[in-house]
PDB file of C-alpha atoms in Angstrom:
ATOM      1  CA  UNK A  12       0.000   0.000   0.000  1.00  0.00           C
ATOM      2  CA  UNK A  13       1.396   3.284  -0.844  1.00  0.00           C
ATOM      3  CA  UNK A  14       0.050   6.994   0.010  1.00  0.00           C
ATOM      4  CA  UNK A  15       0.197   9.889  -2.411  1.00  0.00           C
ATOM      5  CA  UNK A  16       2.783  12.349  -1.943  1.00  0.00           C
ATOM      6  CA  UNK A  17      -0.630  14.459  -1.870  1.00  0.00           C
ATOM      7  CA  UNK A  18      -2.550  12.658   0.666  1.00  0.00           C
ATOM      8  CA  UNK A  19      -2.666  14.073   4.453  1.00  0.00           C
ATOM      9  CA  UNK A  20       0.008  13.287   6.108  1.00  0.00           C
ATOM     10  CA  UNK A  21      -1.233  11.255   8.810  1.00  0.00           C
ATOM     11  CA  UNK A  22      -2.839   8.970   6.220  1.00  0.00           C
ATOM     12  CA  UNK A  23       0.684   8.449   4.492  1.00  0.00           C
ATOM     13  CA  UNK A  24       2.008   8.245   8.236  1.00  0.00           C
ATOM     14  CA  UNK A  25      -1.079   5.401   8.950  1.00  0.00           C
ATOM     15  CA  UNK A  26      -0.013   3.725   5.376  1.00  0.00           C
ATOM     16  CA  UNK A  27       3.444   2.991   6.305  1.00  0.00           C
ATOM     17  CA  UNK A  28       3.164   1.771   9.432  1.00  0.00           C
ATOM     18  CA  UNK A  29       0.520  -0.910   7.974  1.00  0.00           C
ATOM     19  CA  UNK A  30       3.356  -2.055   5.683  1.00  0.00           C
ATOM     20  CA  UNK A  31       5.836  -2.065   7.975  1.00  0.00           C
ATOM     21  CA  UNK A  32       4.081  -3.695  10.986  1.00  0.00           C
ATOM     22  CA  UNK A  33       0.807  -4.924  10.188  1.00  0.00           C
ATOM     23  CA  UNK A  34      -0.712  -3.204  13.297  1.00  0.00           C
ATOM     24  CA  UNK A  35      -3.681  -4.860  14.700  1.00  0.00           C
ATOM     25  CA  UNK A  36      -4.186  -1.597  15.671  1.00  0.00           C
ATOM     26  CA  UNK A  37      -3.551   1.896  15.136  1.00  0.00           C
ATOM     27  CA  UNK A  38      -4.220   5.264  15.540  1.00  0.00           C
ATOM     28  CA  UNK A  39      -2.706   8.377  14.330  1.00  0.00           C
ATOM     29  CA  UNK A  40      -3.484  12.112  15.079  1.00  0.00           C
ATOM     30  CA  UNK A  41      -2.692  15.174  13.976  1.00  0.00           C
ATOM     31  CA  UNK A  42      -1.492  17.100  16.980  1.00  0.00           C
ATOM     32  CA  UNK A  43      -0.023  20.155  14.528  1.00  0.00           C
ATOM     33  CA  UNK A  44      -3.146  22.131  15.749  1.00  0.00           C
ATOM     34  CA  UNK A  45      -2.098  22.190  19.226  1.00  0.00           C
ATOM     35  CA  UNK A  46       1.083  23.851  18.497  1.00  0.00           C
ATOM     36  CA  UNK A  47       0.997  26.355  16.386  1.00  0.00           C
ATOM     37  CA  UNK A  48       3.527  28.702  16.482  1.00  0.00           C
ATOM     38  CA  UNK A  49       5.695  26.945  18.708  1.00  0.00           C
ATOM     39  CA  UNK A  50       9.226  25.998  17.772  1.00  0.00           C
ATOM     40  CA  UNK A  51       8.856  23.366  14.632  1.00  0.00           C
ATOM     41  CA  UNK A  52       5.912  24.733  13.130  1.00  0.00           C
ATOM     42  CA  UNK A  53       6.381  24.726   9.704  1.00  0.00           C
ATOM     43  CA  UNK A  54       2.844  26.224   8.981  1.00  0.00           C
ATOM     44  CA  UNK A  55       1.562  23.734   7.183  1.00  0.00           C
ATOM     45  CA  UNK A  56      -0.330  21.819   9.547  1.00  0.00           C
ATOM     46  CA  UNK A  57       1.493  18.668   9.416  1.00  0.00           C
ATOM     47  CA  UNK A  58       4.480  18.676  11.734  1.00  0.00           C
ATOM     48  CA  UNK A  59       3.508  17.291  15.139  1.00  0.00           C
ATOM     49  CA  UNK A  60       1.792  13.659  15.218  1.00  0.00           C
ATOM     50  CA  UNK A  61       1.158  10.896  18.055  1.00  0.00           C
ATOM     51  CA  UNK A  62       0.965   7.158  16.364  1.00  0.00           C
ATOM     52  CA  UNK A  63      -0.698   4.798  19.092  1.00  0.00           C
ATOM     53  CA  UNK A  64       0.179   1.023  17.378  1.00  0.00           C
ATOM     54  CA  UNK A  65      -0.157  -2.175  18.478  1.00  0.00           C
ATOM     55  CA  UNK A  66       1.499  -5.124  16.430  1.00  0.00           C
ATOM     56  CA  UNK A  67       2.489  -8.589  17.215  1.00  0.00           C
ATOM     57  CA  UNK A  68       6.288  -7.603  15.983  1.00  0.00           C
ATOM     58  CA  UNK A  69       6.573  -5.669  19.073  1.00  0.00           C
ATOM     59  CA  UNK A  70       6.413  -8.804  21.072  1.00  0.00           C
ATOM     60  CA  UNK A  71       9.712  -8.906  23.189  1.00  0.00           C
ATOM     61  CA  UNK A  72      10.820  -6.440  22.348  1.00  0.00           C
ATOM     62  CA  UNK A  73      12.104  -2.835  24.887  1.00  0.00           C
ATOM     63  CA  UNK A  74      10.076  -0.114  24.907  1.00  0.00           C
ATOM     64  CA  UNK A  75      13.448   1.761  22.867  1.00  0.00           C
ATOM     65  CA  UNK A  76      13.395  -1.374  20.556  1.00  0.00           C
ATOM     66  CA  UNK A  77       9.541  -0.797  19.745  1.00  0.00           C
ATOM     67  CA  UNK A  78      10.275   2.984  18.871  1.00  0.00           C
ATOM     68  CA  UNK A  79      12.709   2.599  16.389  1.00  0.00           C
ATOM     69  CA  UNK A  80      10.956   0.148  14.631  1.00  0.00           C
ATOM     70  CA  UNK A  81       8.407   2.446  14.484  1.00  0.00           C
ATOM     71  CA  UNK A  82      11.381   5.479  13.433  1.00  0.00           C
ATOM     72  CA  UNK A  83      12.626   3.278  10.885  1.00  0.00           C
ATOM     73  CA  UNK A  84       9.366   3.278   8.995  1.00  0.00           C
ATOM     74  CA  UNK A  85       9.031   6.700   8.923  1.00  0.00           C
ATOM     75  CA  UNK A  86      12.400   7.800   9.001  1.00  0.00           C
ATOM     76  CA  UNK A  87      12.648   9.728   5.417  1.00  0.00           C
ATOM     77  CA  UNK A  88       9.179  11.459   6.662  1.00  0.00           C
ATOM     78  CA  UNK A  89      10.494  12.291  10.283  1.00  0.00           C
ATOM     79  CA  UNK A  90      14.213  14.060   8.261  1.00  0.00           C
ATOM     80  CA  UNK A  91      11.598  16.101   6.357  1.00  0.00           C
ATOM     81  CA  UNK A  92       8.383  16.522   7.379  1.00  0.00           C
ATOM     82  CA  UNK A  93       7.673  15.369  10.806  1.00  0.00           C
ATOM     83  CA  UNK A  94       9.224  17.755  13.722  1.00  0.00           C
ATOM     84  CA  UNK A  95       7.332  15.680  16.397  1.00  0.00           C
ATOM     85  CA  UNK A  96       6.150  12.359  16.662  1.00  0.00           C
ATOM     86  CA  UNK A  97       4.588  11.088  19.990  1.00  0.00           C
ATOM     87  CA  UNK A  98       4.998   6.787  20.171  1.00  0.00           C
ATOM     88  CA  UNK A  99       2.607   4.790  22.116  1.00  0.00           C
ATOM     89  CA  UNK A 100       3.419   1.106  21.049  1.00  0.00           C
ATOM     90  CA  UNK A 101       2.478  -2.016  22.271  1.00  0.00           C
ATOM     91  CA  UNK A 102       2.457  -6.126  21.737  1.00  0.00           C
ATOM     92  CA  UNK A 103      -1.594  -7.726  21.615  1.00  0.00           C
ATOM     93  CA  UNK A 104      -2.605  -8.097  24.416  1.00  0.00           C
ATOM     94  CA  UNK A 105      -0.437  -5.963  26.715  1.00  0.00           C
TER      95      UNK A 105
END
């Protein structure tokens, strides 16, 4: 699955953590709103996130070693376009 360069975001955000994890679940949100004109506002609406993801290839795995799994998938996005990004990630049923 691949997101447009044009689509939101959090929606190309949402699309590569499916790929990369295969969440059972996930939620991303668009916390740009909440900090406008603070430091790493870019103005475009898009620079301050929080992905909540649960996958089975967290199992085992540090709280560190869940985070850059989750970095790794996004890591051209979070050089670019992503000043913030808030992880909450977890194994099923933890």
């Amino acid at each position: 699955m691949t997101a447009s360069a044009t689509a939101p975001l959090a929606e190309v955000i949402a699309a590569r953590l499916k790929e990369a994890l295969h969440p059972t679940r996930l939620h991303v949100s668009n916390d740009s709103a909440q900090h406008g004109g603070h430091m790493g506002d870019d103005g475009s609406g898009e620079s301050h996130f929080s992905v909540s993801v649960e996958s089975p290839a967290f199992a085992g795995l540090s709280r560190l070693a869940r985070q850059r799994l989750v970095n790794a998938a996004l890591a051209d996005l979070l050089a670019t376009r992503i000043h913030a990004l808030a992880i909450q990630a977890r194994a099923p049923g933890e």
